PDB file of C-alpha atoms in Angstrom:
ATOM      1  CA  GLN L   1      93.872 152.104  67.385  1.00 93.00           C
ATOM      2  CA  VAL L   2      95.107 148.952  65.560  1.00 96.00           C
ATOM      3  CA  GLN L   3      95.381 149.007  61.789  1.00 98.00           C
ATOM      4  CA  LEU L   4      96.426 146.134  59.434  1.00 98.00           C
ATOM      5  CA  GLN L   5      97.814 146.373  55.904  1.00 98.00           C
ATOM      6  CA  GLU L   6      98.237 143.475  53.489  1.00 98.00           C
ATOM      7  CA  SER L   7     101.107 143.460  50.922  1.00 98.00           C
ATOM      8  CA  GLY L   8     102.509 141.172  48.329  1.00 97.00           C
ATOM      9  CA  PRO L   9     102.206 140.214  44.621  1.00 97.00           C
ATOM     10  CA  GLY L  10      98.912 140.586  43.032  1.00 96.00           C
ATOM     11  CA  LEU L  11      99.643 137.899  40.438  1.00 98.00           C
ATOM     12  CA  VAL L  12     100.750 134.424  40.993  1.00 98.00           C
ATOM     13  CA  LYS L  13     101.281 131.700  38.468  1.00 98.00           C
ATOM     14  CA  PRO L  14      99.457 128.284  38.778  1.00 98.00           C
ATOM     15  CA  SER L  15     101.335 125.672  40.850  1.00 97.00           C
ATOM     16  CA  GLN L  16     103.474 128.400  42.527  1.00 98.00           C
ATOM     17  CA  THR L  17     103.373 129.633  46.090  1.00 98.00           C
ATOM     18  CA  LEU L  18     101.396 132.713  47.126  1.00 98.00           C
ATOM     19  CA  SER L  19     103.050 134.887  49.687  1.00 98.00           C
ATOM     20  CA  LEU L  20     101.427 137.777  51.545  1.00 98.00           C
ATOM     21  CA  THR L  21     102.374 139.868  54.551  1.00 98.00           C
ATOM     22  CA  CYS L  22     100.262 141.622  57.057  1.00 98.00           C
ATOM     23  CA  SER L  23     101.804 144.688  58.880  1.00 98.00           C
ATOM     24  CA  VAL L  24     100.279 145.715  62.150  1.00 98.00           C
ATOM     25  CA  SER L  25     100.373 149.358  63.443  1.00 97.00           C
ATOM     26  CA  GLY L  26      98.914 150.941  66.567  1.00 96.00           C
ATOM     27  CA  GLY L  27      99.352 147.644  68.507  1.00 95.00           C
ATOM     28  CA  THR L  28     101.850 145.044  69.130  1.00 96.00           C
ATOM     29  CA  ILE L  29     101.546 141.291  68.187  1.00 96.00           C
ATOM     30  CA  SER L  30     103.885 140.380  70.898  1.00 94.00           C
ATOM     31  CA  SER L  31     101.412 141.637  73.592  1.00 93.00           C
ATOM     32  CA  GLY L  32      99.848 138.322  73.444  1.00 90.00           C
ATOM     33  CA  GLU L  33      96.389 139.722  73.812  1.00 92.00           C
ATOM     34  CA  ASN L  34      95.138 138.395  70.405  1.00 94.00           C
ATOM     35  CA  TYR L  35      95.408 135.919  67.702  1.00 96.00           C
ATOM     36  CA  TRP L  36      95.968 137.021  64.168  1.00 98.00           C
ATOM     37  CA  SER L  37      94.201 135.577  61.137  1.00 98.00           C
ATOM     38  CA  TRP L  38      94.035 135.366  57.346  1.00 98.00           C
ATOM     39  CA  ILE L  39      90.630 135.304  55.632  1.00 98.00           C
ATOM     40  CA  ARG L  40      89.886 135.211  51.897  1.00 98.00           C
ATOM     41  CA  GLN L  41      86.997 136.091  49.645  1.00 98.00           C
ATOM     42  CA  PRO L  42      86.858 134.936  46.033  1.00 97.00           C
ATOM     43  CA  PRO L  43      85.330 137.435  43.627  1.00 96.00           C
ATOM     44  CA  GLY L  44      81.620 137.658  44.101  1.00 94.00           C
ATOM     45  CA  LYS L  45      81.578 135.053  46.820  1.00 95.00           C
ATOM     46  CA  GLY L  46      81.690 134.631  50.557  1.00 96.00           C
ATOM     47  CA  LEU L  47      84.327 134.557  53.270  1.00 97.00           C
ATOM     48  CA  GLU L  48      86.659 131.711  54.190  1.00 98.00           C
ATOM     49  CA  TRP L  49      88.921 131.542  57.276  1.00 98.00           C
ATOM     50  CA  ILE L  50      92.344 130.370  56.440  1.00 98.00           C
ATOM     51  CA  GLY L  51      94.116 130.228  59.633  1.00 98.00           C
ATOM     52  CA  TYR L  52      95.588 132.065  62.621  1.00 97.00           C
ATOM     53  CA  ILE L  53      98.844 132.630  64.395  1.00 97.00           C
ATOM     54  CA  TYR L  54      99.679 133.652  68.042  1.00 96.00           C
ATOM     55  CA  TYR L  55     102.795 135.696  68.857  1.00 96.00           C
ATOM     56  CA  SER L  56     104.477 132.504  70.117  1.00 96.00           C
ATOM     57  CA  GLY L  57     104.307 131.018  66.678  1.00 96.00           C
ATOM     58  CA  SER L  58     101.495 128.680  67.429  1.00 96.00           C
ATOM     59  CA  THR L  59      99.191 128.242  64.488  1.00 97.00           C
ATOM     60  CA  HIS L  60      95.798 126.730  63.614  1.00 97.00           C
ATOM     61  CA  TYR L  61      94.678 126.126  59.978  1.00 97.00           C
ATOM     62  CA  ASN L  62      91.412 125.541  58.264  1.00 96.00           C
ATOM     63  CA  PRO L  63      91.474 121.747  57.679  1.00 96.00           C
ATOM     64  CA  SER L  64      90.286 122.377  54.107  1.00 95.00           C
ATOM     65  CA  LEU L  65      93.553 124.264  53.313  1.00 97.00           C
ATOM     66  CA  LYS L  66      95.837 122.754  55.978  1.00 96.00           C
ATOM     67  CA  SER L  67      98.075 120.808  53.557  1.00 96.00           C
ATOM     68  CA  ARG L  68      98.946 123.887  51.641  1.00 98.00           C
ATOM     69  CA  VAL L  69      99.043 126.730  54.211  1.00 98.00           C
ATOM     70  CA  SER L  70     101.697 128.122  56.385  1.00 98.00           C
ATOM     71  CA  ILE L  71     101.462 131.222  58.548  1.00 98.00           C
ATOM     72  CA  SER L  72     104.467 132.777  60.319  1.00 98.00           C
ATOM     73  CA  VAL L  73     105.103 135.665  62.587  1.00 97.00           C
ATOM     74  CA  ASP L  74     107.955 138.225  62.911  1.00 97.00           C
ATOM     75  CA  THR L  75     107.405 140.025  66.147  1.00 96.00           C
ATOM     76  CA  SER L  76     110.625 142.179  65.618  1.00 96.00           C
ATOM     77  CA  LYS L  77     108.797 143.640  62.514  1.00 97.00           C
ATOM     78  CA  ASN L  78     105.316 143.377  64.026  1.00 97.00           C
ATOM     79  CA  HIS L  79     103.994 141.594  61.030  1.00 98.00           C
ATOM     80  CA  PHE L  80     102.688 138.057  60.128  1.00 98.00           C
ATOM     81  CA  SER L  81     102.798 136.326  56.833  1.00 98.00           C
ATOM     82  CA  LEU L  82     100.776 133.651  54.800  1.00 98.00           C
ATOM     83  CA  LYS L  83     102.080 131.143  52.291  1.00 98.00           C
ATOM     84  CA  LEU L  84      99.780 129.137  50.207  1.00 98.00           C
ATOM     85  CA  SER L  85     101.375 126.610  47.983  1.00 98.00           C
ATOM     86  CA  SER L  86     100.405 124.825  44.724  1.00 98.00           C
ATOM     87  CA  VAL L  87      97.927 127.475  43.833  1.00 98.00           C
ATOM     88  CA  THR L  88      95.180 127.101  41.155  1.00 98.00           C
ATOM     89  CA  ALA L  89      92.663 129.477  39.697  1.00 98.00           C
ATOM     90  CA  ALA L  90      90.290 128.556  42.619  1.00 97.00           C
ATOM     91  CA  ASP L  91      92.798 130.468  44.942  1.00 98.00           C
ATOM     92  CA  THR L  92      92.021 133.758  43.124  1.00 98.00           C
ATOM     93  CA  ALA L  93      90.560 135.874  45.883  1.00 98.00           C
ATOM     94  CA  VAL L  94      90.847 138.954  47.956  1.00 98.00           C
ATOM     95  CA  TYR L  95      92.989 138.067  50.882  1.00 98.00           C
ATOM     96  CA  PHE L  96      92.404 139.950  54.286  1.00 98.00           C
ATOM     97  CA  CYS L  97      94.308 139.785  57.482  1.00 98.00           C
ATOM     98  CA  ALA L  98      92.434 140.498  60.624  1.00 98.00           C
ATOM     99  CA  ARG L  99      92.885 140.548  64.512  1.00 97.00           C
ATOM    100  CA  MET L 100      90.875 138.057  66.406  1.00 95.00           C
ATOM    101  CA  ASP L 101      89.122 139.906  69.171  1.00 91.00           C
ATOM    102  CA  ARG L 102      87.591 138.351  72.252  1.00 88.00           C
ATOM    103  CA  LYS L 103      85.905 138.980  75.587  1.00 86.00           C
ATOM    104  CA  SER L 104      85.954 136.597  78.529  1.00 82.00           C
ATOM    105  CA  TRP L 105      82.021 136.199  78.295  1.00 80.00           C
ATOM    106  CA  VAL L 106      81.950 135.429  74.621  1.00 85.00           C
ATOM    107  CA  SER L 107      82.504 131.865  73.520  1.00 85.00           C
ATOM    108  CA  THR L 108      84.295 132.399  70.287  1.00 89.00           C
ATOM    109  CA  ASP L 109      86.475 135.128  68.740  1.00 92.00           C
ATOM    110  CA  TRP L 110      85.375 137.515  66.127  1.00 96.00           C
ATOM    111  CA  PHE L 111      87.524 139.438  63.507  1.00 97.00           C
ATOM    112  CA  ASP L 112      88.163 143.096  64.194  1.00 95.00           C
ATOM    113  CA  PRO L 113      89.727 145.086  62.704  1.00 97.00           C
ATOM    114  CA  TRP L 114      90.437 143.968  59.155  1.00 98.00           C
ATOM    115  CA  GLY L 115      93.042 145.154  56.670  1.00 98.00           C
ATOM    116  CA  GLN L 116      91.676 146.617  53.451  1.00 98.00           C
ATOM    117  CA  GLY L 117      92.443 143.354  51.498  1.00 98.00           C
ATOM    118  CA  ILE L 118      94.587 142.557  48.565  1.00 98.00           C
ATOM    119  CA  LEU L 119      93.395 140.837  45.261  1.00 98.00           C
ATOM    120  CA  VAL L 120      95.598 138.038  44.313  1.00 98.00           C
ATOM    121  CA  THR L 121      94.884 136.561  40.952  1.00 98.00           C
ATOM    122  CA  VAL L 122      96.274 133.100  40.047  1.00 98.00           C
ATOM    123  CA  SER L 123      96.974 133.078  36.233  1.00 97.00           C
ATOM    124  CA  SER L 124      99.707 132.191  33.833  1.00 95.00           C
TER     125      SER L 124
ATOM    126  CA  GLN S   1      78.241 125.652  50.278  1.00 83.00           C
ATOM    127  CA  SER S   2      78.595 127.572  53.487  1.00 90.00           C
ATOM    128  CA  VAL S   3      78.307 125.867  57.023  1.00 94.00           C
ATOM    129  CA  LEU S   4      76.034 128.695  58.173  1.00 97.00           C
ATOM    130  CA  THR S   5      73.142 129.347  55.867  1.00 98.00           C
ATOM    131  CA  GLN S   6      71.834 132.785  55.006  1.00 98.00           C
ATOM    132  CA  PRO S   7      69.337 134.038  52.537  1.00 98.00           C
ATOM    133  CA  PRO S   8      71.077 135.275  49.409  1.00 97.00           C
ATOM    134  CA  SER S   9      69.069 138.514  49.410  1.00 98.00           C
ATOM    135  CA  VAL S  10      66.624 140.628  51.383  1.00 98.00           C
ATOM    136  CA  SER S  11      65.103 143.980  50.575  1.00 97.00           C
ATOM    137  CA  GLY S  12      63.160 146.742  52.187  1.00 97.00           C
ATOM    138  CA  ALA S  13      62.014 150.313  51.780  1.00 97.00           C
ATOM    139  CA  PRO S  14      63.497 153.182  53.644  1.00 97.00           C
ATOM    140  CA  GLY S  15      62.279 153.293  57.248  1.00 97.00           C
ATOM    141  CA  GLN S  16      61.280 149.674  57.382  1.00 97.00           C
ATOM    142  CA  ARG S  17      62.462 146.826  59.392  1.00 98.00           C
ATOM    143  CA  VAL S  18      64.351 143.773  57.798  1.00 98.00           C
ATOM    144  CA  THR S  19      65.813 140.635  59.414  1.00 98.00           C
ATOM    145  CA  ILE S  20      68.509 138.398  58.088  1.00 98.00           C
ATOM    146  CA  SER S  21      68.649 134.706  59.395  1.00 98.00           C
ATOM    147  CA  CYS S  22      71.643 132.591  60.022  1.00 98.00           C
ATOM    148  CA  THR S  23      71.049 128.827  60.302  1.00 98.00           C
ATOM    149  CA  GLY S  24      73.696 126.480  61.661  1.00 98.00           C
ATOM    150  CA  SER S  25      73.786 123.068  63.279  1.00 97.00           C
ATOM    151  CA  SER S  26      74.648 121.208  66.574  1.00 97.00           C
ATOM    152  CA  SER S  27      78.370 121.654  65.950  1.00 97.00           C
ATOM    153  CA  ASN S  28      78.324 125.368  65.719  1.00 97.00           C
ATOM    154  CA  ILE S  29      75.389 127.684  66.824  1.00 97.00           C
ATOM    155  CA  GLY S  30      73.524 124.789  68.442  1.00 97.00           C
ATOM    156  CA  ALA S  31      76.584 123.825  70.478  1.00 96.00           C
ATOM    157  CA  GLY S  32      76.499 127.153  72.107  1.00 95.00           C
ATOM    158  CA  TYR S  33      79.029 129.059  70.232  1.00 96.00           C
ATOM    159  CA  ASP S  34      78.203 132.720  69.846  1.00 96.00           C
ATOM    160  CA  VAL S  35      77.327 134.431  66.500  1.00 97.00           C
ATOM    161  CA  HIS S  36      78.889 137.652  65.123  1.00 98.00           C
ATOM    162  CA  TRP S  37      77.698 139.798  62.232  1.00 98.00           C
ATOM    163  CA  TYR S  38      79.589 141.863  59.755  1.00 98.00           C
ATOM    164  CA  GLN S  39      78.653 144.481  57.215  1.00 98.00           C
ATOM    165  CA  GLN S  40      80.517 144.694  53.910  1.00 98.00           C
ATOM    166  CA  LEU S  41      80.039 147.764  51.905  1.00 97.00           C
ATOM    167  CA  PRO S  42      80.971 147.441  48.195  1.00 93.00           C
ATOM    168  CA  GLY S  43      84.742 147.302  47.691  1.00 92.00           C
ATOM    169  CA  THR S  44      85.566 147.492  51.297  1.00 96.00           C
ATOM    170  CA  ALA S  45      86.655 145.065  54.028  1.00 98.00           C
ATOM    171  CA  PRO S  46      83.920 143.621  56.424  1.00 98.00           C
ATOM    172  CA  LYS S  47      83.229 145.563  59.631  1.00 97.00           C
ATOM    173  CA  VAL S  48      81.904 144.014  62.743  1.00 97.00           C
ATOM    174  CA  LEU S  49      78.311 145.109  63.440  1.00 97.00           C
ATOM    175  CA  ILE S  50      77.341 142.735  66.275  1.00 97.00           C
ATOM    176  CA  TYR S  51      79.496 140.450  68.511  1.00 96.00           C
ATOM    177  CA  GLY S  52      78.489 137.901  70.963  1.00 94.00           C
ATOM    178  CA  ASN S  53      74.973 137.357  69.510  1.00 96.00           C
ATOM    179  CA  ASN S  54      73.640 140.871  70.513  1.00 95.00           C
ATOM    180  CA  ASN S  55      76.380 143.365  71.486  1.00 95.00           C
ATOM    181  CA  GLY S  56      77.062 146.351  69.275  1.00 94.00           C
ATOM    182  CA  PRO S  57      80.575 147.925  69.180  1.00 93.00           C
ATOM    183  CA  SER S  58      80.705 151.626  69.990  1.00 92.00           C
ATOM    184  CA  GLY S  59      79.897 153.722  66.838  1.00 93.00           C
ATOM    185  CA  VAL S  60      77.457 151.162  65.454  1.00 95.00           C
ATOM    186  CA  PRO S  61      74.000 152.599  65.417  1.00 94.00           C
ATOM    187  CA  ASP S  62      71.367 150.822  67.759  1.00 94.00           C
ATOM    188  CA  ARG S  63      69.244 150.195  64.626  1.00 96.00           C
ATOM    189  CA  PHE S  64      71.254 147.050  64.292  1.00 97.00           C
ATOM    190  CA  SER S  65      70.544 144.294  66.778  1.00 97.00           C
ATOM    191  CA  GLY S  66      71.122 140.581  67.004  1.00 97.00           C
ATOM    192  CA  SER S  67      69.578 137.512  68.616  1.00 97.00           C
ATOM    193  CA  LYS S  68      70.232 133.742  68.894  1.00 97.00           C
ATOM    194  CA  SER S  69      68.008 130.743  69.574  1.00 96.00           C
ATOM    195  CA  GLY S  70      68.824 127.106  69.163  1.00 96.00           C
ATOM    196  CA  THR S  71      70.755 126.496  65.998  1.00 97.00           C
ATOM    197  CA  SER S  72      69.828 129.835  64.392  1.00 98.00           C
ATOM    198  CA  ALA S  73      70.620 133.568  64.824  1.00 98.00           C
ATOM    199  CA  SER S  74      69.146 136.718  63.348  1.00 98.00           C
ATOM    200  CA  LEU S  75      70.178 140.240  62.498  1.00 98.00           C
ATOM    201  CA  ALA S  76      67.561 142.924  62.598  1.00 98.00           C
ATOM    202  CA  ILE S  77      67.966 146.361  61.032  1.00 98.00           C
ATOM    203  CA  THR S  78      65.256 148.919  61.810  1.00 97.00           C
ATOM    204  CA  GLY S  79      64.637 152.352  60.219  1.00 97.00           C
ATOM    205  CA  LEU S  80      66.393 151.215  57.003  1.00 97.00           C
ATOM    206  CA  GLN S  81      68.577 153.736  55.363  1.00 97.00           C
ATOM    207  CA  ALA S  82      69.951 153.884  51.869  1.00 96.00           C
ATOM    208  CA  GLU S  83      73.550 153.580  53.366  1.00 96.00           C
ATOM    209  CA  ASP S  84      72.550 150.233  54.841  1.00 97.00           C
ATOM    210  CA  GLU S  85      72.756 148.640  51.336  1.00 97.00           C
ATOM    211  CA  ALA S  86      75.547 146.208  51.731  1.00 97.00           C
ATOM    212  CA  ASP S  87      76.416 142.451  52.196  1.00 98.00           C
ATOM    213  CA  TYR S  88      75.963 141.026  55.578  1.00 98.00           C
ATOM    214  CA  TYR S  89      77.681 137.964  56.988  1.00 98.00           C
ATOM    215  CA  CYS S  90      77.199 135.890  60.092  1.00 98.00           C
ATOM    216  CA  GLN S  91      80.219 134.145  61.791  1.00 98.00           C
ATOM    217  CA  SER S  92      80.719 131.490  64.443  1.00 97.00           C
ATOM    218  CA  TYR S  93      82.892 128.467  65.296  1.00 97.00           C
ATOM    219  CA  ASP S  94      82.410 124.896  64.339  1.00 96.00           C
ATOM    220  CA  SER S  95      83.618 122.223  66.592  1.00 96.00           C
ATOM    221  CA  SER S  96      83.460 119.394  64.134  1.00 96.00           C
ATOM    222  CA  LEU S  97      85.469 121.365  61.442  1.00 95.00           C
ATOM    223  CA  SER S  98      87.687 122.949  64.128  1.00 95.00           C
ATOM    224  CA  ALA S  99      87.402 126.213  62.166  1.00 96.00           C
ATOM    225  CA  TRP S 100      85.846 129.630  62.294  1.00 97.00           C
ATOM    226  CA  VAL S 101      82.938 129.678  59.851  1.00 97.00           C
ATOM    227  CA  PHE S 102      81.005 132.263  57.956  1.00 98.00           C
ATOM    228  CA  GLY S 103      77.555 132.303  56.397  1.00 98.00           C
ATOM    229  CA  GLY S 104      77.267 132.724  52.527  1.00 97.00           C
ATOM    230  CA  GLY S 105      76.314 136.352  52.901  1.00 98.00           C
ATOM    231  CA  THR S 106      73.151 138.265  52.278  1.00 98.00           C
ATOM    232  CA  LYS S 107      72.752 141.169  49.974  1.00 98.00           C
ATOM    233  CA  LEU S 108      70.554 143.942  51.367  1.00 98.00           C
ATOM    234  CA  THR S 109      68.811 146.084  48.849  1.00 97.00           C
ATOM    235  CA  VAL S 110      67.143 149.377  50.055  1.00 97.00           C
ATOM    236  CA  LEU S 111      64.341 149.922  47.661  1.00 93.00           C
TER     237      LEU S 111
END
């Protein structure tokens, strides 16, 4: 079964770029069966979808973050990555990666499974 | 402020039935986009409970059920157990925002 694992620095300085990687095991990104997403959750708050990537490199970002977000994929390493630029304290959150699951008779994808999440704190 | 509106909290005694509402608009649930529900236990990642409005993945107890009508959806939990104490989130797609969206979350307390 597919498992995801986030990795990267847990502390980023304001105005710098947050960089995270999601490693996928038990499945292959290049199969093309799914899209792969990043989602974040500020401490004590709700969930926010950041964006997705397809194995081909095609992306779609949340318009609220689009100007600062970049998601890339490395199929040879079976992982995908997130970059969020010009971070502020408001970007402090647990960042999750997740597979977007789908069935032909369901109109929109859901997220399953999720990685365990990684807390990224923006502070000087 | 979340695009999908959920009550901040609900509670119930063991064995009781509780429902959690998720209210959207004409650009998401009302536009026909399906609703999915997640359970997030403290300190863990969300786990899908219901997909496609009313389908439970294998391994999820049938005490959990979902429904959708108009611009709203609901999650029902019957036979409440202490282990159900968690945060619950609804999720759909919004065509105006061109984004996958979540509710603000509901904290379930088992009394």
